[in-house]
Amino acid sequence: MTEQNESLFGASVKRREDQRLISGTGTFLDDISPPNLAYVAILRSPHAHARIDSVKLDAARQHPGVLGAFAGSDFEAVNPLPLAMPVGGVEMNGHTPRTLAIDKARYQGEPVAAVVAESQDIADDAVRLIEVGYEVLPATVDAEAALKDGAPALHEGEMGNKVFHWEAGDKDAMDKALAGADVVVSHRIHNQRLVPNAMETRGSIALYNRGEDSYTLWTTSQAPHVHRILVAAFVMGIPEHRLRVITPQDLGGGFGSKIFVYYDMPLVLSLAKLVGRPVKFVESRQENYLATTHGRDLVHYIDAAVKRDGTVTGLKVRCVANLGAYCSTIAPGVVATLYGRMISGPYHFPAVHSEIDAAYTNTMMVDAYRGAGRPEATYLIERTMDLVSRELDMDPAEVRRKNFIRPDEFPYTPPELGMLAYDSGDYEKTLDKALETVDYQDLRRQQKEARKEGRLFGIGVGSYVEICGVAPSQWIQNEGWGGPLGESAHIRVFATGMVQVSTGSVPQGQGHETTMAQIVAHEFGIPFENVEVLHGDTQGQPFGLGTYGSRSAAVGGTALYMCAGKIKEKMVRIGAHMLEAAVEDVEYKAGAVSLKGVPDASKAFGDISMAAWLASGLPPGEEGMLEATSFYDPPNCTFPFGTHIAVVEIEPETGVVEVTRYTAVDDVGPVINPMIVDGQLHGGIAQGIGQALYEKAVYDENGQLLSGSMLDYTVPRADQLLSYELARTVTPSPVNPLGVKGVGEAGTIVSTPTVANAVMDALAPLGVHEIDMPFTPDNVWRAMQSVS
Ligand code: MCN
């Protein structure tokens, strides 16, 4: 990073997005209505598992205002949705869903038929007139049960309900560690299924241009370029350049659930052509619960090999992953790569072995949800470290300190990580800062006092390292992903010195229009207001990979930095020519090219952009205009880390848990915008607390989703949360020139085990040492009764 315009990189610039968001002038998917629009309603299977014998569409077709009614067989020529990230190097039993189910429905809510009509009300009425003949089949909803002999099979084939088996680490070394351990700490954890619950549900709008035989698709997408190639080339079989995909300017959250290819994309594209009108489909909230991907749902069996002095010499984890009824776009790869390869966390465990069996069940598909694999890994590691501390009667902070990877060990490759290495870190520093911030010794003293009074007062410590800035193409292709994973940037400087930036990153609330502008304005040394940031449209923008895996700052931001560098080089050549000086004799500084040592002899940014536009007085052979494109493919991911501390108090009579204090010390490298980073942590921590205390997607044994609405699924409310105390350390990443690491998922990843450790600490005097999340009053109260 160069030292231009110090004030912008690292400044809490107010988010420019907020003006339109708080004044109700944002543009979300449902705000887009092309002329002559028609509306889609979908009939969904009420059964979790059923053969489809017949679909009668006549009554719906005859309903006034209906433009067409369709069944799965109408889309037989459309390919099933793609599996873009199978697990590399293992046998895969990869089944993916079709646009509409044809012979069989495999989860409650699977789309079976669709109606297009003049209005949404007409479509909703007409869809009820469709009669489907179902033969209901036995369902299986539990992943461990689904893998047993005799479980109802979802798909044809020899592997039955097993999707894949995968292993990493060193099994022999692990067995030796267990054999030589003073103590083996074993436990089982179910990391419960969650519903992502983005504020804006998903949807798609398609427009077909008959004259050009081309399509436009507006869709709630975290990765429109990726969706274009997958939907055009793999699903629809249309030339990639005949499909334009646009993510509307504003996305009301995504949390991962808008990365994937969904049925509605080929559906609206096909329908727009069939009925000759633009068509829109927007999920209701209930449809979102039923048929937008869920998160987590992993069962872990853990054995930790431990020495009496607190050293953990090995960690063995066997995991059963519930992927739902089909493979969602990247689900298998996400489990293996982002969970199975992150079992060590911030600790130097000499031996690690991780093993995953993934299963099909009659439930909605599970795929990446904020943190995607790392929350599950961090949860099991951090619960294990607490159980170790309890077993050895050591302070949990000291068990962590004893096992941390030391600063001089970086770059560090844990046994299960594969070809990457943790880039940089100082884990003890964040632990110490967190302990100091809360005055840990005093907190423990307060706890003793509280316990004397019979109060259930708990302190939880959680440390983490996570893998983000996901990118190196070669690495991710090794892991199974079938595409690149760098990021693009395009910069155009107008004659007037105004700058238009286009990024392949796609914001869903992360404030990229602000932070990306900060990076570029900082590099050019020009006012923030002079930089506009565009995103989310495959037309006219270079191929972008999108936003997930907390990668926009480290990968997209660096692409912009590189791109600005290219333009500055050209500006230096033009500026030198204008100053009648040699290139070696000038420098780019603070928004101008000037003679070295003679700052008054300079050409300002706007003078040079005007000269480049006029194209008449340029150096010989120099092209006019200032425009550049970069594709940045980093050599490694980035690995942010930190330590959080939670304090809870539990009401003995009711089991109600209240988080009374929450302190987070994170290290995400240099921070572009502290206010945005704090906001990302606030949201992330809230989501993590949601998993610990409130949220769980529940299916009954027949595969009916019992928690299918906001009345039944408890997203935390503002009055259940608290103000967090945030602090930072700064350890730059050597991976990218900005030194930045990601922050978008960090809060979610570690807050869940931090709160869980606090709850278990509060319950410890009663003899309760492990309960599955969420720690609802009912769950906690029952656990308390079970030991009293
Ligand atoms: N940032 C910064 N300094 C750093 C790192 C990041 O100022 N050292 C800024 C970035 O410039 C960006 C924001 O923080 O404005 C988040 O950056 P980053 O960590 O790179 O994450 P992404 O932008 O790639 O966002 C993805 C991440 C993920 S994976 C999920 S899931 C998630 C999240 O971000 N979903 C979100 N945050 C969300 N926030 C909102 N409001 N809505 C979602 O759906």
mmCIF file with all atom_site columns, C-alpha atoms and ligand atoms in Angstrom, residues 9-11 15 17 196 198-199 222 251-259 368-372 374 466 468-469 505-516 518-519 546-557 640 667-681 683-684 687 728 738-746 748, ligand 1:
data_model
loop_
_atom_site.group_PDB
_atom_site.id
_atom_site.type_symbol
_atom_site.label_atom_id
_atom_site.label_alt_id
_atom_site.label_comp_id
_atom_site.label_asym_id
_atom_site.label_entity_id
_atom_site.label_seq_id
_atom_site.pdbx_PDB_ins_code
_atom_site.Cartn_x
_atom_site.Cartn_y
_atom_site.Cartn_z
_atom_site.occupancy
_atom_site.B_iso_or_equiv
_atom_site.pdbx_formal_charge
_atom_site.auth_seq_id
_atom_site.auth_comp_id
_atom_site.auth_asym_id
_atom_site.auth_atom_id
_atom_site.pdbx_PDB_model_num
ATOM   1   C CA  . PHE A 1 9   ? -7.695  4.116   3.975  1.00 0.00 ? 9   PHE A CA  1
ATOM   2   C CA  . GLY A 1 10  ? -8.574  3.492   7.603  1.00 0.00 ? 10  GLY A CA  1
ATOM   3   C CA  . ALA A 1 11  ? -11.202 6.224   7.933  1.00 0.00 ? 11  ALA A CA  1
ATOM   4   C CA  . ARG A 1 15  ? -21.606 4.429   4.078  1.00 0.00 ? 15  ARG A CA  1
ATOM   5   C CA  . GLU A 1 17  ? -25.337 3.346   0.385  1.00 0.00 ? 17  GLU A CA  1
ATOM   6   C CA  . PRO A 1 196 ? -30.251 -17.963 6.743  1.00 0.00 ? 196 PRO A CA  1
ATOM   7   C CA  . ALA A 1 198 ? -31.896 -12.711 4.662  1.00 0.00 ? 198 ALA A CA  1
ATOM   8   C CA  . MET A 1 199 ? -34.133 -9.682  5.082  1.00 0.00 ? 199 MET A CA  1
ATOM   9   C CA  . GLN A 1 222 ? -24.141 -12.933 -4.820 1.00 0.00 ? 222 GLN A CA  1
ATOM   10  C CA  . LEU A 1 251 ? -29.557 -6.975  -2.059 1.00 0.00 ? 251 LEU A CA  1
ATOM   11  C CA  . GLY A 1 252 ? -31.270 -7.297  1.284  1.00 0.00 ? 252 GLY A CA  1
ATOM   12  C CA  . GLY A 1 253 ? -28.689 -9.648  2.747  1.00 0.00 ? 253 GLY A CA  1
ATOM   13  C CA  . GLY A 1 254 ? -27.599 -13.028 1.529  1.00 0.00 ? 254 GLY A CA  1
ATOM   14  C CA  . PHE A 1 255 ? -25.423 -14.657 4.197  1.00 0.00 ? 255 PHE A CA  1
ATOM   15  C CA  . GLY A 1 256 ? -24.391 -17.215 1.590  1.00 0.00 ? 256 GLY A CA  1
ATOM   16  C CA  . SER A 1 257 ? -27.871 -18.331 0.597  1.00 0.00 ? 257 SER A CA  1
ATOM   17  C CA  . LYS A 1 258 ? -27.801 -16.278 -2.628 1.00 0.00 ? 258 LYS A CA  1
ATOM   18  C CA  . ILE A 1 259 ? -24.593 -17.832 -3.977 1.00 0.00 ? 259 ILE A CA  1
ATOM   19  C CA  . ALA A 1 368 ? -22.838 -22.330 2.782  1.00 0.00 ? 368 ALA A CA  1
ATOM   20  C CA  . TYR A 1 369 ? -24.335 -20.040 5.441  1.00 0.00 ? 369 TYR A CA  1
ATOM   21  C CA  . ARG A 1 370 ? -22.297 -17.200 6.991  1.00 0.00 ? 370 ARG A CA  1
ATOM   22  C CA  . GLY A 1 371 ? -19.072 -18.838 8.086  1.00 0.00 ? 371 GLY A CA  1
ATOM   23  C CA  . ALA A 1 372 ? -19.789 -21.976 6.047  1.00 0.00 ? 372 ALA A CA  1
ATOM   24  C CA  . ARG A 1 374 ? -15.713 -22.609 9.993  1.00 0.00 ? 374 ARG A CA  1
ATOM   25  C CA  . GLU A 1 466 ? -10.672 -18.759 9.991  1.00 0.00 ? 466 GLU A CA  1
ATOM   26  C CA  . CYS A 1 468 ? -11.291 -16.410 4.116  1.00 0.00 ? 468 CYS A CA  1
ATOM   27  C CA  . GLY A 1 469 ? -10.373 -14.208 1.203  1.00 0.00 ? 469 GLY A CA  1
ATOM   28  C CA  . SER A 1 505 ? -17.585 -8.200  -5.822 1.00 0.00 ? 505 SER A CA  1
ATOM   29  C CA  . VAL A 1 506 ? -21.339 -8.031  -5.176 1.00 0.00 ? 506 VAL A CA  1
ATOM   30  C CA  . PRO A 1 507 ? -22.464 -6.350  -1.951 1.00 0.00 ? 507 PRO A CA  1
ATOM   31  C CA  . GLN A 1 508 ? -25.412 -7.625  0.063  1.00 0.00 ? 508 GLN A CA  1
ATOM   32  C CA  . GLY A 1 509 ? -25.026 -5.060  2.833  1.00 0.00 ? 509 GLY A CA  1
ATOM   33  C CA  . GLN A 1 510 ? -21.242 -5.001  3.336  1.00 0.00 ? 510 GLN A CA  1
ATOM   34  C CA  . GLY A 1 511 ? -20.817 -1.422  2.124  1.00 0.00 ? 511 GLY A CA  1
ATOM   35  C CA  . HIS A 1 512 ? -18.579 -2.110  -0.885 1.00 0.00 ? 512 HIS A CA  1
ATOM   36  C CA  . GLU A 1 513 ? -19.633 1.079   -2.653 1.00 0.00 ? 513 GLU A CA  1
ATOM   37  C CA  . THR A 1 514 ? -17.967 2.879   0.235  1.00 0.00 ? 514 THR A CA  1
ATOM   38  C CA  . THR A 1 515 ? -14.896 0.771   0.990  1.00 0.00 ? 515 THR A CA  1
ATOM   39  C CA  . MET A 1 516 ? -14.016 0.111   -2.659 1.00 0.00 ? 516 MET A CA  1
ATOM   40  C CA  . GLN A 1 518 ? -11.992 4.443   -0.302 1.00 0.00 ? 518 GLN A CA  1
ATOM   41  C CA  . ILE A 1 519 ? -9.332  2.104   -1.732 1.00 0.00 ? 519 ILE A CA  1
ATOM   42  C CA  . GLY A 1 546 ? -18.755 -12.439 -6.475 1.00 0.00 ? 546 GLY A CA  1
ATOM   43  C CA  . THR A 1 547 ? -19.013 -12.054 -2.735 1.00 0.00 ? 547 THR A CA  1
ATOM   44  C CA  . TYR A 1 548 ? -18.808 -14.866 -0.191 1.00 0.00 ? 548 TYR A CA  1
ATOM   45  C CA  . GLY A 1 549 ? -15.999 -16.352 1.881  1.00 0.00 ? 549 GLY A CA  1
ATOM   46  C CA  . SER A 1 550 ? -15.175 -12.835 3.172  1.00 0.00 ? 550 SER A CA  1
ATOM   47  C CA  . ARG A 1 551 ? -13.145 -12.168 0.058  1.00 0.00 ? 551 ARG A CA  1
ATOM   48  C CA  . SER A 1 552 ? -14.166 -8.761  -1.241 1.00 0.00 ? 552 SER A CA  1
ATOM   49  C CA  . ALA A 1 553 ? -11.581 -6.719  0.635  1.00 0.00 ? 553 ALA A CA  1
ATOM   50  C CA  . ALA A 1 554 ? -8.663  -9.126  0.271  1.00 0.00 ? 554 ALA A CA  1
ATOM   51  C CA  . VAL A 1 555 ? -9.347  -10.214 -3.322 1.00 0.00 ? 555 VAL A CA  1
ATOM   52  C CA  . GLY A 1 556 ? -11.704 -7.643  -4.917 1.00 0.00 ? 556 GLY A CA  1
ATOM   53  C CA  . GLY A 1 557 ? -10.075 -4.745  -3.073 1.00 0.00 ? 557 GLY A CA  1
ATOM   54  C CA  . PRO A 1 640 ? -8.014  -13.621 10.439 1.00 0.00 ? 640 PRO A CA  1
ATOM   55  C CA  . ASP A 1 667 ? -7.358  -9.161  13.942 1.00 0.00 ? 667 ASP A CA  1
ATOM   56  C CA  . VAL A 1 668 ? -8.381  -8.676  10.334 1.00 0.00 ? 668 VAL A CA  1
ATOM   57  C CA  . GLY A 1 669 ? -5.167  -6.960  9.275  1.00 0.00 ? 669 GLY A CA  1
ATOM   58  C CA  . PRO A 1 670 ? -5.259  -3.241  8.421  1.00 0.00 ? 670 PRO A CA  1
ATOM   59  C CA  . VAL A 1 671 ? -8.805  -1.945  8.403  1.00 0.00 ? 671 VAL A CA  1
ATOM   60  C CA  . ILE A 1 672 ? -10.135 0.008   5.411  1.00 0.00 ? 672 ILE A CA  1
ATOM   61  C CA  . ASN A 1 673 ? -13.190 1.394   7.225  1.00 0.00 ? 673 ASN A CA  1
ATOM   62  C CA  . PRO A 1 674 ? -13.353 0.813   11.007 1.00 0.00 ? 674 PRO A CA  1
ATOM   63  C CA  . MET A 1 675 ? -17.055 1.660   11.212 1.00 0.00 ? 675 MET A CA  1
ATOM   64  C CA  . ILE A 1 676 ? -17.932 -0.895  8.527  1.00 0.00 ? 676 ILE A CA  1
ATOM   65  C CA  . VAL A 1 677 ? -15.689 -3.501  10.115 1.00 0.00 ? 677 VAL A CA  1
ATOM   66  C CA  . ASP A 1 678 ? -17.378 -2.904  13.472 1.00 0.00 ? 678 ASP A CA  1
ATOM   67  C CA  . GLY A 1 679 ? -20.770 -3.199  11.746 1.00 0.00 ? 679 GLY A CA  1
ATOM   68  C CA  . GLN A 1 680 ? -19.753 -6.495  10.176 1.00 0.00 ? 680 GLN A CA  1
ATOM   69  C CA  . LEU A 1 681 ? -18.708 -7.756  13.596 1.00 0.00 ? 681 LEU A CA  1
ATOM   70  C CA  . GLY A 1 683 ? -24.080 -8.387  12.651 1.00 0.00 ? 683 GLY A CA  1
ATOM   71  C CA  . GLY A 1 684 ? -21.885 -11.445 12.741 1.00 0.00 ? 684 GLY A CA  1
ATOM   72  C CA  . GLN A 1 687 ? -26.057 -14.139 14.132 1.00 0.00 ? 687 GLN A CA  1
ATOM   73  C CA  . ARG A 1 728 ? -8.505  -4.954  17.526 1.00 0.00 ? 728 ARG A CA  1
ATOM   74  C CA  . LEU A 1 738 ? -2.992  -4.144  1.253  1.00 0.00 ? 738 LEU A CA  1
ATOM   75  C CA  . GLY A 1 739 ? -2.278  -6.600  4.082  1.00 0.00 ? 739 GLY A CA  1
ATOM   76  C CA  . VAL A 1 740 ? -6.033  -6.997  4.621  1.00 0.00 ? 740 VAL A CA  1
ATOM   77  C CA  . LYS A 1 741 ? -7.867  -10.068 5.851  1.00 0.00 ? 741 LYS A CA  1
ATOM   78  C CA  . GLY A 1 742 ? -11.634 -10.651 5.791  1.00 0.00 ? 742 GLY A CA  1
ATOM   79  C CA  . VAL A 1 743 ? -14.102 -9.725  8.515  1.00 0.00 ? 743 VAL A CA  1
ATOM   80  C CA  . GLY A 1 744 ? -17.553 -10.575 7.108  1.00 0.00 ? 744 GLY A CA  1
ATOM   81  C CA  . GLU A 1 745 ? -17.884 -13.922 8.872  1.00 0.00 ? 745 GLU A CA  1
ATOM   82  C CA  . ALA A 1 746 ? -15.501 -13.632 11.821 1.00 0.00 ? 746 ALA A CA  1
ATOM   83  C CA  . THR A 1 748 ? -20.483 -15.398 13.434 1.00 0.00 ? 748 THR A CA  1
HETATM 84  N N1  . MCN B 2 .   ? -13.309 -4.474  5.365  1.00 0.00 ? 1   MCN B N1  1
HETATM 85  C C1  . MCN B 2 .   ? -12.475 -3.477  5.844  1.00 0.00 ? 1   MCN B C1  1
HETATM 86  N N2  . MCN B 2 .   ? -11.223 -3.816  6.313  1.00 0.00 ? 1   MCN B N2  1
HETATM 87  C C2  . MCN B 2 .   ? -10.814 -5.109  6.334  1.00 0.00 ? 1   MCN B C2  1
HETATM 88  C C3  . MCN B 2 .   ? -11.679 -6.133  5.878  1.00 0.00 ? 1   MCN B C3  1
HETATM 89  C C4  . MCN B 2 .   ? -12.921 -5.768  5.377  1.00 0.00 ? 1   MCN B C4  1
HETATM 90  O O1  . MCN B 2 .   ? -12.855 -2.305  5.861  1.00 0.00 ? 1   MCN B O1  1
HETATM 91  N N3  . MCN B 2 .   ? -9.621  -5.429  6.795  1.00 0.00 ? 1   MCN B N3  1
HETATM 92  C C5  . MCN B 2 .   ? -14.635 -4.123  4.818  1.00 0.00 ? 1   MCN B C5  1
HETATM 93  C C6  . MCN B 2 .   ? -14.744 -4.481  3.340  1.00 0.00 ? 1   MCN B C6  1
HETATM 94  O O2  . MCN B 2 .   ? -14.207 -3.529  2.513  1.00 0.00 ? 1   MCN B O2  1
HETATM 95  C C7  . MCN B 2 .   ? -16.235 -4.694  3.183  1.00 0.00 ? 1   MCN B C7  1
HETATM 96  C C8  . MCN B 2 .   ? -16.625 -5.327  4.518  1.00 0.00 ? 1   MCN B C8  1
HETATM 97  O O3  . MCN B 2 .   ? -15.618 -4.918  5.457  1.00 0.00 ? 1   MCN B O3  1
HETATM 98  O O4  . MCN B 2 .   ? -16.878 -3.476  3.008  1.00 0.00 ? 1   MCN B O4  1
HETATM 99  C C9  . MCN B 2 .   ? -16.648 -6.866  4.465  1.00 0.00 ? 1   MCN B C9  1
HETATM 100 O O5  . MCN B 2 .   ? -15.500 -7.295  3.792  1.00 0.00 ? 1   MCN B O5  1
HETATM 101 P P1  . MCN B 2 .   ? -15.009 -8.817  3.689  1.00 0.00 ? 1   MCN B P1  1
HETATM 102 O O6  . MCN B 2 .   ? -14.629 -9.323  5.013  1.00 0.00 ? 1   MCN B O6  1
HETATM 103 O O7  . MCN B 2 .   ? -14.006 -8.851  2.609  1.00 0.00 ? 1   MCN B O7  1
HETATM 104 O O8  . MCN B 2 .   ? -16.313 -9.643  3.290  1.00 0.00 ? 1   MCN B O8  1
HETATM 105 P P2  . MCN B 2 .   ? -17.144 -9.574  1.922  1.00 0.00 ? 1   MCN B P2  1
HETATM 106 O O9  . MCN B 2 .   ? -17.323 -8.183  1.528  1.00 0.00 ? 1   MCN B O9  1
HETATM 107 O O10 . MCN B 2 .   ? -16.583 -10.535 0.967  1.00 0.00 ? 1   MCN B O10 1
HETATM 108 O O11 . MCN B 2 .   ? -18.539 -10.065 2.446  1.00 0.00 ? 1   MCN B O11 1
HETATM 109 C C10 . MCN B 2 .   ? -18.853 -11.431 2.585  1.00 0.00 ? 1   MCN B C10 1
HETATM 110 C C11 . MCN B 2 .   ? -19.207 -11.778 3.998  1.00 0.00 ? 1   MCN B C11 1
HETATM 111 C C12 . MCN B 2 .   ? -19.947 -13.035 4.038  1.00 0.00 ? 1   MCN B C12 1
HETATM 112 S S1  . MCN B 2 .   ? -19.158 -14.390 3.434  1.00 0.00 ? 1   MCN B S1  1
HETATM 113 C C13 . MCN B 2 .   ? -21.232 -13.100 4.493  1.00 0.00 ? 1   MCN B C13 1
HETATM 114 S S2  . MCN B 2 .   ? -22.048 -14.587 4.549  1.00 0.00 ? 1   MCN B S2  1
HETATM 115 C C14 . MCN B 2 .   ? -21.892 -11.925 4.938  1.00 0.00 ? 1   MCN B C14 1
HETATM 116 C C15 . MCN B 2 .   ? -21.007 -10.838 5.299  1.00 0.00 ? 1   MCN B C15 1
HETATM 117 O O12 . MCN B 2 .   ? -19.945 -10.700 4.559  1.00 0.00 ? 1   MCN B O12 1
HETATM 118 N N4  . MCN B 2 .   ? -23.147 -11.659 4.599  1.00 0.00 ? 1   MCN B N4  1
HETATM 119 C C16 . MCN B 2 .   ? -23.653 -10.420 4.893  1.00 0.00 ? 1   MCN B C16 1
HETATM 120 N N5  . MCN B 2 .   ? -21.549 -9.737  5.824  1.00 0.00 ? 1   MCN B N5  1
HETATM 121 C C17 . MCN B 2 .   ? -22.852 -9.433  5.553  1.00 0.00 ? 1   MCN B C17 1
HETATM 122 N N6  . MCN B 2 .   ? -23.350 -8.238  5.871  1.00 0.00 ? 1   MCN B N6  1
HETATM 123 C C18 . MCN B 2 .   ? -24.624 -7.937  5.518  1.00 0.00 ? 1   MCN B C18 1
HETATM 124 N N7  . MCN B 2 .   ? -25.109 -6.721  5.856  1.00 0.00 ? 1   MCN B N7  1
HETATM 125 N N8  . MCN B 2 .   ? -25.407 -8.824  4.831  1.00 0.00 ? 1   MCN B N8  1
HETATM 126 C C19 . MCN B 2 .   ? -24.968 -10.048 4.520  1.00 0.00 ? 1   MCN B C19 1
HETATM 127 O O13 . MCN B 2 .   ? -25.734 -10.885 3.849  1.00 0.00 ? 1   MCN B O13 1
#
